[in-house]
Short mmCIF file of C-alpha atoms in Angstrom, two decimals:
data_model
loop_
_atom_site.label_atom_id
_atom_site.label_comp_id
_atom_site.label_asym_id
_atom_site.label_seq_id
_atom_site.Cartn_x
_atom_site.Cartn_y
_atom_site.Cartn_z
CA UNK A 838 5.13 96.36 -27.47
CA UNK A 839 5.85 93.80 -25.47
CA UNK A 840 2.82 91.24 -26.91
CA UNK A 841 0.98 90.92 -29.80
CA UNK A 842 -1.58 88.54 -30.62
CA UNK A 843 -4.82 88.41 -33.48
CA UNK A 844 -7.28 86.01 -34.57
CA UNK A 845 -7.57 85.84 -38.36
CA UNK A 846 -11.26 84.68 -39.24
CA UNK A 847 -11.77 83.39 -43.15
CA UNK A 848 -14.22 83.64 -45.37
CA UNK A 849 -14.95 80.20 -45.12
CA UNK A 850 -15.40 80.80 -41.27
CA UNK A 851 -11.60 79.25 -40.47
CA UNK A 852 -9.83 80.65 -37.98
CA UNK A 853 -6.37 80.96 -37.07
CA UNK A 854 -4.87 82.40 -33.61
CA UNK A 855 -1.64 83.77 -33.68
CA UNK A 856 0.41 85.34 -30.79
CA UNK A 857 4.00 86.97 -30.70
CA UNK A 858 6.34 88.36 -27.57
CA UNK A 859 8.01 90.88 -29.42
CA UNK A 860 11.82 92.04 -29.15
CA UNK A 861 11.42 95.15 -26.80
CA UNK A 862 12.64 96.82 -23.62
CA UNK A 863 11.39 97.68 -20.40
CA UNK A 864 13.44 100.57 -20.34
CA UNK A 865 11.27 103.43 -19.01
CA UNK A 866 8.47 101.20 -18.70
CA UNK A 867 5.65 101.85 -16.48
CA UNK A 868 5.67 99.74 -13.87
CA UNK A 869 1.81 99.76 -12.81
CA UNK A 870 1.00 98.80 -16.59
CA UNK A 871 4.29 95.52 -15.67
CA UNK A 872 1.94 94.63 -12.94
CA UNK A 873 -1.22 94.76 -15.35
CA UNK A 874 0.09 92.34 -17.61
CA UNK A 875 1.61 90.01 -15.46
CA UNK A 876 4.97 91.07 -17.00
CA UNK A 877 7.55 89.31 -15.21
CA UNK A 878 6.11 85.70 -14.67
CA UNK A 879 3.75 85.71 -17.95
CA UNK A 880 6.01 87.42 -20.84
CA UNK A 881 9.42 87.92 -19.73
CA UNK A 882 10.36 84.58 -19.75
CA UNK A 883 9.22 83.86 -23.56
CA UNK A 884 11.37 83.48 -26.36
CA UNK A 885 11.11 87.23 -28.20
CA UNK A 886 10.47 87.36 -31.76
CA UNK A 887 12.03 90.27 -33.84
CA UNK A 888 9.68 92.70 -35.74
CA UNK A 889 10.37 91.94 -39.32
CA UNK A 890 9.22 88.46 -38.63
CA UNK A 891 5.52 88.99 -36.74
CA UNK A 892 4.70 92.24 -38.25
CA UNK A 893 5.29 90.87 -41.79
CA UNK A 894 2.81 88.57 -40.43
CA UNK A 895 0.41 90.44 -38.96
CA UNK A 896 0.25 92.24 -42.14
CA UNK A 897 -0.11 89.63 -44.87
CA UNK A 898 -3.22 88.47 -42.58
CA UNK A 899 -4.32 91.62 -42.18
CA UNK A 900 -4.69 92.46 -45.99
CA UNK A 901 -7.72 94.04 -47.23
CA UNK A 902 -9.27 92.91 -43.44
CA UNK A 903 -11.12 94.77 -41.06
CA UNK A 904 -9.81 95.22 -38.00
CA UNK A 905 -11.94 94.20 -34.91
CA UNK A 906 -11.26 94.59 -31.61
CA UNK A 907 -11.78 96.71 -28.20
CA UNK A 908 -10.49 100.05 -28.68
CA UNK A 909 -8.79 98.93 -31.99
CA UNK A 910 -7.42 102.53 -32.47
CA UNK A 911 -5.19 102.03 -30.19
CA UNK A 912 -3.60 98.93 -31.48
CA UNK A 913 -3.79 100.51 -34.44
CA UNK A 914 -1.46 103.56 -33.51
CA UNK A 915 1.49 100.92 -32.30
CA UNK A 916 1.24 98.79 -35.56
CA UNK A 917 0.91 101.68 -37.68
CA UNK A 918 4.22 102.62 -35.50
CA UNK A 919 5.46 99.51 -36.25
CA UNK A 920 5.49 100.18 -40.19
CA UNK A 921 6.92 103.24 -40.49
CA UNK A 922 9.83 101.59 -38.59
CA UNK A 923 10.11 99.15 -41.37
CA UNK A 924 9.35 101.27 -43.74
CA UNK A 925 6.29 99.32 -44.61
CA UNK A 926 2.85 100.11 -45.69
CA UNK A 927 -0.50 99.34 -43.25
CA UNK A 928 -2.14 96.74 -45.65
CA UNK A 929 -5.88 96.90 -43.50
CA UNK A 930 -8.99 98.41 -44.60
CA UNK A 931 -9.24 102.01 -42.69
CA UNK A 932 -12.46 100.77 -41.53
CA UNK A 933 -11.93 100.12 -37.63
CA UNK A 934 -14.82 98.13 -35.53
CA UNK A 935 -14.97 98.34 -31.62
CA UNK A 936 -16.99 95.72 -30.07
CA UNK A 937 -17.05 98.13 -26.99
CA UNK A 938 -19.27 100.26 -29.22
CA UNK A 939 -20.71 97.60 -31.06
CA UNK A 940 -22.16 96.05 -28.10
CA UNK A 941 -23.82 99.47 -26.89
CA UNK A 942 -27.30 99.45 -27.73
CA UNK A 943 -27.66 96.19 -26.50
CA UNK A 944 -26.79 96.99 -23.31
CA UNK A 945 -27.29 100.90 -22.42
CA UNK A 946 -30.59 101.82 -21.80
CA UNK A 947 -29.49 105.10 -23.86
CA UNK A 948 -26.08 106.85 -25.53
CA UNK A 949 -23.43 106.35 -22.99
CA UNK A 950 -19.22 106.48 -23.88
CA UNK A 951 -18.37 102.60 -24.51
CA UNK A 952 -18.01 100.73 -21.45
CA UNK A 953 -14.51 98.83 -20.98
CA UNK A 954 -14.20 94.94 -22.21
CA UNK A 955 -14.83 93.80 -18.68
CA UNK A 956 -18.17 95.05 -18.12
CA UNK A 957 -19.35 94.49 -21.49
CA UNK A 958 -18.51 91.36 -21.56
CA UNK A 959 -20.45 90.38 -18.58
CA UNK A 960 -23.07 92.52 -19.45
CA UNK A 961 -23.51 90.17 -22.43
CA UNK A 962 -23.13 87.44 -20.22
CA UNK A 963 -19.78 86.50 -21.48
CA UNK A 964 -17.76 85.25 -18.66
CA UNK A 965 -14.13 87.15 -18.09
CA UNK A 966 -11.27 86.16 -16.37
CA UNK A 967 -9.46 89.22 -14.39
CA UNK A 968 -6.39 87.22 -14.23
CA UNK A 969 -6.12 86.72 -17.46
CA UNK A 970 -7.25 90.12 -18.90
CA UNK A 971 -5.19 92.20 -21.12
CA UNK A 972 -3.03 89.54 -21.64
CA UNK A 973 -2.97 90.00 -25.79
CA UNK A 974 -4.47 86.96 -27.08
CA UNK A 975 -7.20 86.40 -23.97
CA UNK A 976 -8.44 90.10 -25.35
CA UNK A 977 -8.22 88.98 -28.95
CA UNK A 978 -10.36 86.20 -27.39
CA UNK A 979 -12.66 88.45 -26.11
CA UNK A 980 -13.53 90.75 -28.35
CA UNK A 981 -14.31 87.90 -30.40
CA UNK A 982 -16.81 86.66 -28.60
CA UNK A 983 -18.87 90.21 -28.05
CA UNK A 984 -18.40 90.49 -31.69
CA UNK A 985 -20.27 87.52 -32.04
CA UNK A 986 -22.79 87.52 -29.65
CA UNK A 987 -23.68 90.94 -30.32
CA UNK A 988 -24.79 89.40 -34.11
CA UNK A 989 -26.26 86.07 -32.55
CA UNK A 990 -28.60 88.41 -30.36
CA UNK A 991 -29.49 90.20 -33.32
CA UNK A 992 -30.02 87.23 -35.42
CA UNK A 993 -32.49 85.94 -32.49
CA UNK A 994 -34.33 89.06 -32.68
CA UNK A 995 -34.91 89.12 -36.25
CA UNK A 996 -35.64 85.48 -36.39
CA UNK A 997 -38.31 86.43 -33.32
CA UNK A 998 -39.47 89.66 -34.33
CA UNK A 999 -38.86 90.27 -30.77
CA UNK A 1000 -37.24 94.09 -28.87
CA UNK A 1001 -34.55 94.76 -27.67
CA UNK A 1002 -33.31 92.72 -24.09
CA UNK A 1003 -33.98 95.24 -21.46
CA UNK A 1004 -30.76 97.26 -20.82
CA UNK A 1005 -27.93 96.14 -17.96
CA UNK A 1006 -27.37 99.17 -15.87
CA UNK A 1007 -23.36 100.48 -16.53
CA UNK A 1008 -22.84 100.29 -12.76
CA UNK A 1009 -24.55 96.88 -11.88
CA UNK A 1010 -25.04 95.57 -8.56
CA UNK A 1011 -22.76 92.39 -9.26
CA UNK A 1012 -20.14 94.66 -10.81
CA UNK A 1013 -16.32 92.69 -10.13
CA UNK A 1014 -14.10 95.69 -8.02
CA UNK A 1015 -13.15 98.18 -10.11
CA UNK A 1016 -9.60 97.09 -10.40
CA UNK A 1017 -11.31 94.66 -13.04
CA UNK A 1018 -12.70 97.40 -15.14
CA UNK A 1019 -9.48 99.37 -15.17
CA UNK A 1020 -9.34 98.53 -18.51
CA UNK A 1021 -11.92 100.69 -20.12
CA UNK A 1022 -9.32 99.88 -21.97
CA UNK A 1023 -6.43 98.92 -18.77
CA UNK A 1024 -3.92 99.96 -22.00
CA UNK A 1025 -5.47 103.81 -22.35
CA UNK A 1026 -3.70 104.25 -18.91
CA UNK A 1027 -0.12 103.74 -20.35
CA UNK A 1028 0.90 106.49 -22.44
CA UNK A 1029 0.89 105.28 -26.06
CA UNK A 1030 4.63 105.65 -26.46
CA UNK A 1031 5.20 102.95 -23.23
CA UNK A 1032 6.60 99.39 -24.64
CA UNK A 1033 4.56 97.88 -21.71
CA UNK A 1034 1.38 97.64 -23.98
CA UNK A 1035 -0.25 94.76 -25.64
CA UNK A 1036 -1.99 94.97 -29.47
CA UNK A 1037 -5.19 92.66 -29.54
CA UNK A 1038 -7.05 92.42 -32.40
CA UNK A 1039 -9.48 90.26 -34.35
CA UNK A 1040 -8.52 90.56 -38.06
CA UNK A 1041 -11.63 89.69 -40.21
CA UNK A 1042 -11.19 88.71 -43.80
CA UNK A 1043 -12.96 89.78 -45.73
CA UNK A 1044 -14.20 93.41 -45.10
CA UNK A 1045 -17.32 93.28 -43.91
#
């Protein structure tokens, strides 16, 4: 891992944002996923904190939460990584929620496989920044806000009585060049065990 970042969302609707560049190597590293990130000018020069210190954490925020985030499986296989090298338990509910899937029937005139964070953020009309994409807290970011407008659409509906918003074809006219997109999720294209990779998560608290 070379960043993590999550957004811890209270109870009380507080919110905290925390982000971490993680001791690591490049070692073996692949160098398209370098490129992704905007490795060198964006990450290598931060100050690198060691594991014991974000994952403990990551953890304590993460206890009893709900993890939310786009393919949060995924992020979920490094920390999970993560603990055994500490030789610490997971403390989150096993309850995962991907706003990639969440957002589906919103937007798919049908069952389709999720769409990446990209295009379903701009099919929600959520505005996304390529340059900034898959950096780890700017996804955290992200997946926050689908999360959230998926439920204030809803809300509207029920408060309406209205349908559903007609659906936004997968391959839209205005679609950004695919490089955007890569990231159905841009991290699925680094093998897992590549410290190139950045966890993004929202961590809400409490289960929902």
């Amino acid at each position: 891992l070379t960043e993590v970042a999550w957004i811890v969302r209270f109870e009380d609707g507080r919110e905290e944002e925390r982000q971490y560049f993680p001791q690591h190597t490049t070692d073996g590293a692949d160098e398209d996923a370098l490129t992704l990130t905007h490795y060198a000018e964006r990450i290598a020069p931060q100050p690198k904190t060691p594991m014991k210190e974000w994952l403990v954490q990551f953890l304590e925020d993460a206890d009893g939460a709900v993890i939310v985030g786009a393919v949060p499986d995924f992020d979920v296989n490094h920390l999970s990584r993560a603990c055994r090298k500490l030789g610490v338990e997971p403390t989150w509910d096993h309850h995962l929620l991907d706003v990639e899937t969440l957002a589906l029937p919103l937007i798919a005139p049908g069952p389709e496989s999720p769409r990446s964070l990209a295009k379903t953020c701009r099919a929600l009309g959520i505005p996304h920044d390529k340059d900034q994409a898959h950096g780890a807290l700017y996804d955290a970011r992200q997946a926050r806000a689908v999360f959230d407008r998926v439920w204030e659409i809803y809300a509207e509906l029920r408060a309406e009585g209205a349908p559903l918003p007609p659906p936004v074809p997968r391959l839209a006219a205005d679609a950004a060049p695919a490089a955007d997109d890569a990231g159905a999720s841009a991290d699925a294209t680094v093998p897992t065990a590549d410290p190139a990779d950045a966890a993004t998560t929202e961590v809400a608290r409490p289960p929902i």
